PDB file of C-alpha atoms in Angstrom:
ATOM      1  CA  MET A   1       3.071 -28.200  29.569  1.00 37.00           C
ATOM      2  CA  THR A   2       5.194 -25.241  30.635  1.00 43.00           C
ATOM      3  CA  VAL A   3       4.076 -21.611  30.564  1.00 40.00           C
ATOM      4  CA  THR A   4       6.266 -20.932  27.516  1.00 46.00           C
ATOM      5  CA  GLU A   5       4.779 -23.881  25.613  1.00 46.00           C
ATOM      6  CA  ALA A   6       1.252 -22.742  26.488  1.00 43.00           C
ATOM      7  CA  THR A   7       1.993 -19.214  25.257  1.00 44.00           C
ATOM      8  CA  GLU A   8       3.480 -20.537  22.018  1.00 48.00           C
ATOM      9  CA  ALA A   9       0.429 -22.750  21.451  1.00 47.00           C
ATOM     10  CA  ARG A  10      -1.896 -19.773  21.908  1.00 48.00           C
ATOM     11  CA  THR A  11       0.072 -17.488  19.607  1.00 48.00           C
ATOM     12  CA  GLU A  12       0.271 -20.069  16.839  1.00 57.00           C
ATOM     13  CA  ALA A  13      -3.336 -19.138  16.079  1.00 65.00           C
ATOM     14  CA  LEU A  14      -2.256 -15.560  15.306  1.00 76.00           C
ATOM     15  CA  PRO A  15      -1.406 -15.077  11.649  1.00 79.00           C
ATOM     16  CA  GLU A  16       1.754 -13.187  10.749  1.00 83.00           C
ATOM     17  CA  ILE A  17       0.647 -10.033   8.925  1.00 83.00           C
ATOM     18  CA  ALA A  18       3.443  -8.332   7.003  1.00 78.00           C
ATOM     19  CA  ASP A  19       1.709  -4.949   6.543  1.00 82.00           C
ATOM     20  CA  PRO A  20      -1.383  -4.601   8.760  1.00 82.00           C
ATOM     21  CA  ALA A  21      -2.147  -1.145   7.351  1.00 79.00           C
ATOM     22  CA  ARG A  22      -2.860  -2.721   3.947  1.00 82.00           C
ATOM     23  CA  VAL A  23      -5.461  -5.197   5.194  1.00 83.00           C
ATOM     24  CA  ALA A  24      -8.831  -4.585   3.543  1.00 83.00           C
ATOM     25  CA  PRO A  25     -11.562  -3.356   5.944  1.00 79.00           C
ATOM     26  CA  LYS A  26     -13.667  -6.506   5.406  1.00 80.00           C
ATOM     27  CA  ASP A  27     -10.682  -8.726   6.214  1.00 83.00           C
ATOM     28  CA  ALA A  28      -9.742  -6.486   9.148  1.00 84.00           C
ATOM     29  CA  ARG A  29     -13.117  -7.188  10.776  1.00 84.00           C
ATOM     30  CA  GLN A  30     -12.575 -10.937  10.643  1.00 85.00           C
ATOM     31  CA  LEU A  31      -8.944 -10.740  11.717  1.00 88.00           C
ATOM     32  CA  SER A  32      -9.817  -8.340  14.550  1.00 88.00           C
ATOM     33  CA  ARG A  33     -12.057 -10.988  16.127  1.00 89.00           C
ATOM     34  CA  LEU A  34      -9.176 -13.442  16.076  1.00 89.00           C
ATOM     35  CA  PHE A  35      -6.770 -10.929  17.592  1.00 91.00           C
ATOM     36  CA  PHE A  36      -9.269  -9.887  20.292  1.00 91.00           C
ATOM     37  CA  ASP A  37      -9.710 -13.571  21.191  1.00 90.00           C
ATOM     38  CA  GLN A  38      -5.970 -13.807  21.694  1.00 90.00           C
ATOM     39  CA  LEU A  39      -5.753 -10.548  23.675  1.00 89.00           C
ATOM     40  CA  ALA A  40      -8.248 -12.005  26.137  1.00 88.00           C
ATOM     41  CA  VAL A  41      -6.001 -14.984  26.925  1.00 89.00           C
ATOM     42  CA  LEU A  42      -2.543 -13.463  26.589  1.00 89.00           C
ATOM     43  CA  GLU A  43      -0.820 -11.854  29.538  1.00 90.00           C
ATOM     44  CA  GLU A  44      -0.459  -8.084  29.241  1.00 89.00           C
ATOM     45  CA  GLY A  45       3.125  -6.974  28.714  1.00 89.00           C
ATOM     46  CA  THR A  46       4.287 -10.071  26.854  1.00 91.00           C
ATOM     47  CA  PRO A  47       5.674  -9.734  23.318  1.00 91.00           C
ATOM     48  CA  GLU A  48       2.745 -11.770  21.967  1.00 91.00           C
ATOM     49  CA  TYR A  49       0.247  -9.413  23.623  1.00 92.00           C
ATOM     50  CA  GLN A  50       2.077  -6.376  22.216  1.00 93.00           C
ATOM     51  CA  TYR A  51       2.118  -7.932  18.733  1.00 92.00           C
ATOM     52  CA  ALA A  52      -1.632  -8.605  18.839  1.00 92.00           C
ATOM     53  CA  ARG A  53      -2.451  -5.125  20.184  1.00 93.00           C
ATOM     54  CA  ASN A  54      -0.154  -3.287  17.763  1.00 93.00           C
ATOM     55  CA  THR A  55      -1.490  -5.269  14.818  1.00 92.00           C
ATOM     56  CA  LEU A  56      -5.053  -4.380  15.827  1.00 93.00           C
ATOM     57  CA  ILE A  57      -4.118  -0.709  15.946  1.00 94.00           C
ATOM     58  CA  GLU A  58      -2.424  -0.782  12.545  1.00 93.00           C
ATOM     59  CA  MET A  59      -5.258  -2.753  10.923  1.00 92.00           C
ATOM     60  CA  ASN A  60      -7.872  -0.268  12.120  1.00 92.00           C
ATOM     61  CA  VAL A  61      -6.151   3.018  11.273  1.00 92.00           C
ATOM     62  CA  THR A  62      -8.385   3.194   8.182  1.00 91.00           C
ATOM     63  CA  LEU A  63     -11.329   3.416  10.586  1.00 93.00           C
ATOM     64  CA  VAL A  64      -9.666   6.454  12.191  1.00 94.00           C
ATOM     65  CA  ARG A  65      -9.118   8.067   8.793  1.00 92.00           C
ATOM     66  CA  PHE A  66     -12.777   7.440   7.916  1.00 92.00           C
ATOM     67  CA  ALA A  67     -13.988   9.053  11.163  1.00 93.00           C
ATOM     68  CA  ALA A  68     -11.516  11.949  10.838  1.00 91.00           C
ATOM     69  CA  ALA A  69     -12.738  12.788   7.326  1.00 90.00           C
ATOM     70  CA  ARG A  70     -15.856  14.393   8.847  1.00 88.00           C
ATOM     71  CA  PHE A  71     -13.641  17.006  10.503  1.00 85.00           C
ATOM     72  CA  ARG A  72     -11.630  17.939   7.434  1.00 80.00           C
ATOM     73  CA  SER A  73     -13.389  21.305   7.025  1.00 75.00           C
ATOM     74  CA  ARG A  74     -13.094  22.410  10.660  1.00 65.00           C
ATOM     75  CA  GLY A  75     -10.294  24.868   9.961  1.00 57.00           C
ATOM     76  CA  GLN A  76      -7.658  22.380  11.014  1.00 52.00           C
ATOM     77  CA  ASP A  77      -5.367  21.985   8.021  1.00 57.00           C
ATOM     78  CA  GLU A  78      -3.204  19.298   9.532  1.00 79.00           C
ATOM     79  CA  MET A  79      -5.267  16.207   8.864  1.00 86.00           C
ATOM     80  CA  GLU A  80      -2.431  14.139  10.305  1.00 86.00           C
ATOM     81  CA  ASP A  81      -2.968  15.777  13.721  1.00 89.00           C
ATOM     82  CA  ILE A  82      -6.620  14.782  13.625  1.00 91.00           C
ATOM     83  CA  VAL A  83      -5.680  11.220  12.682  1.00 92.00           C
ATOM     84  CA  GLN A  84      -3.164  11.054  15.539  1.00 94.00           C
ATOM     85  CA  VAL A  85      -5.764  12.222  18.040  1.00 94.00           C
ATOM     86  CA  GLY A  86      -8.269   9.743  16.586  1.00 95.00           C
ATOM     87  CA  THR A  87      -5.684   6.987  16.966  1.00 96.00           C
ATOM     88  CA  ILE A  88      -5.627   7.683  20.706  1.00 96.00           C
ATOM     89  CA  GLY A  89      -9.373   7.027  20.691  1.00 97.00           C
ATOM     90  CA  LEU A  90      -8.773   3.810  18.743  1.00 96.00           C
ATOM     91  CA  ILE A  91      -6.230   2.635  21.319  1.00 96.00           C
ATOM     92  CA  LYS A  92      -8.679   3.354  24.145  1.00 96.00           C
ATOM     93  CA  ALA A  93     -11.379   1.417  22.281  1.00 96.00           C
ATOM     94  CA  ILE A  94      -9.064  -1.572  21.756  1.00 95.00           C
ATOM     95  CA  ASP A  95      -8.129  -1.603  25.436  1.00 94.00           C
ATOM     96  CA  ARG A  96     -11.784  -1.501  26.557  1.00 94.00           C
ATOM     97  CA  PHE A  97     -13.417  -3.749  23.946  1.00 94.00           C
ATOM     98  CA  GLU A  98     -14.855  -7.099  25.026  1.00 91.00           C
ATOM     99  CA  LEU A  99     -15.953  -9.761  22.556  1.00 87.00           C
ATOM    100  CA  SER A 100     -18.460 -11.086  25.076  1.00 88.00           C
ATOM    101  CA  ARG A 101     -20.691  -8.050  24.459  1.00 87.00           C
ATOM    102  CA  GLU A 102     -21.354  -9.339  20.937  1.00 87.00           C
ATOM    103  CA  VAL A 103     -21.003  -5.877  19.408  1.00 91.00           C
ATOM    104  CA  GLU A 104     -19.099  -5.180  16.211  1.00 91.00           C
ATOM    105  CA  PHE A 105     -15.756  -3.538  17.014  1.00 92.00           C
ATOM    106  CA  THR A 106     -16.263  -0.766  14.471  1.00 92.00           C
ATOM    107  CA  SER A 107     -19.555   0.219  16.147  1.00 93.00           C
ATOM    108  CA  PHE A 108     -17.794   0.278  19.492  1.00 94.00           C
ATOM    109  CA  ALA A 109     -14.693   2.165  18.331  1.00 95.00           C
ATOM    110  CA  VAL A 110     -16.159   5.015  16.266  1.00 95.00           C
ATOM    111  CA  PRO A 111     -17.661   6.875  19.274  1.00 96.00           C
ATOM    112  CA  TYR A 112     -14.295   6.676  21.068  1.00 95.00           C
ATOM    113  CA  ILE A 113     -12.469   8.000  18.006  1.00 96.00           C
ATOM    114  CA  VAL A 114     -14.939  10.811  17.327  1.00 95.00           C
ATOM    115  CA  GLY A 115     -15.002  11.706  21.022  1.00 95.00           C
ATOM    116  CA  GLU A 116     -11.228  12.132  21.136  1.00 95.00           C
ATOM    117  CA  ILE A 117     -11.300  14.287  18.001  1.00 92.00           C
ATOM    118  CA  LYS A 118     -14.078  16.491  19.401  1.00 91.00           C
ATOM    119  CA  ARG A 119     -12.195  16.802  22.681  1.00 91.00           C
ATOM    120  CA  PHE A 120      -9.132  17.887  20.720  1.00 89.00           C
ATOM    121  CA  PHE A 121     -11.075  20.626  18.952  1.00 85.00           C
ATOM    122  CA  ARG A 122     -12.720  21.741  22.177  1.00 83.00           C
ATOM    123  CA  ASP A 123      -9.399  21.951  24.010  1.00 81.00           C
ATOM    124  CA  THR A 124      -7.471  23.698  21.227  1.00 80.00           C
ATOM    125  CA  SER A 125      -9.916  25.956  19.424  1.00 76.00           C
ATOM    126  CA  TRP A 126     -12.155  27.607  22.026  1.00 68.00           C
ATOM    127  CA  ALA A 127     -10.939  30.956  23.333  1.00 70.00           C
ATOM    128  CA  VAL A 128     -12.679  30.416  26.671  1.00 71.00           C
ATOM    129  CA  HIS A 129     -12.143  27.049  28.307  1.00 66.00           C
ATOM    130  CA  VAL A 130     -15.514  25.573  29.179  1.00 68.00           C
ATOM    131  CA  PRO A 131     -15.469  22.752  31.734  1.00 72.00           C
ATOM    132  CA  ARG A 132     -16.241  19.377  30.189  1.00 70.00           C
ATOM    133  CA  ARG A 133     -19.337  18.835  32.348  1.00 77.00           C
ATOM    134  CA  LEU A 134     -20.981  21.845  30.654  1.00 66.00           C
TER     135      LEU A 134
END
C-alpha cells in the first residue's frame, strides 16, 4: 500500500459536510470526535488535515458565539470582533486537544475561548497596561 492509498483510506472515514456551520451542536459533538481521530493520524499540512481542521473550526463556531454572549454588555458594540477573538481561542483549543484525555471538547475549549476574549478586553480597554502576571 502506497502513502497516497493509505491517506485516501484514512480520509474515507471523514464525512463530506456541505455547510459545517449549520451542524446542530449535538451532532457537532459526535462529528468532532471523528474529526479529532483523523487529525491524530493525518500528517499536518496535507489537504486532508486542513479539511478536518477547518471543518472542526466551522462546526464549533456556535460554541464561540455562546461563550461570547456573556461579554455582550461590556461596552464593546462590535460583537463580531468578540467572536473573531474567540475563534482564535477555538483554534488554539483544536490544536491542543487530545482525545486520549477523555474530556469533552466543549469543556476543554470554553476556557481557551473565554481566555482569549478576556485578554482582548484587557489589552484594548485598560488605560494603564498591567503586566499579565499581575
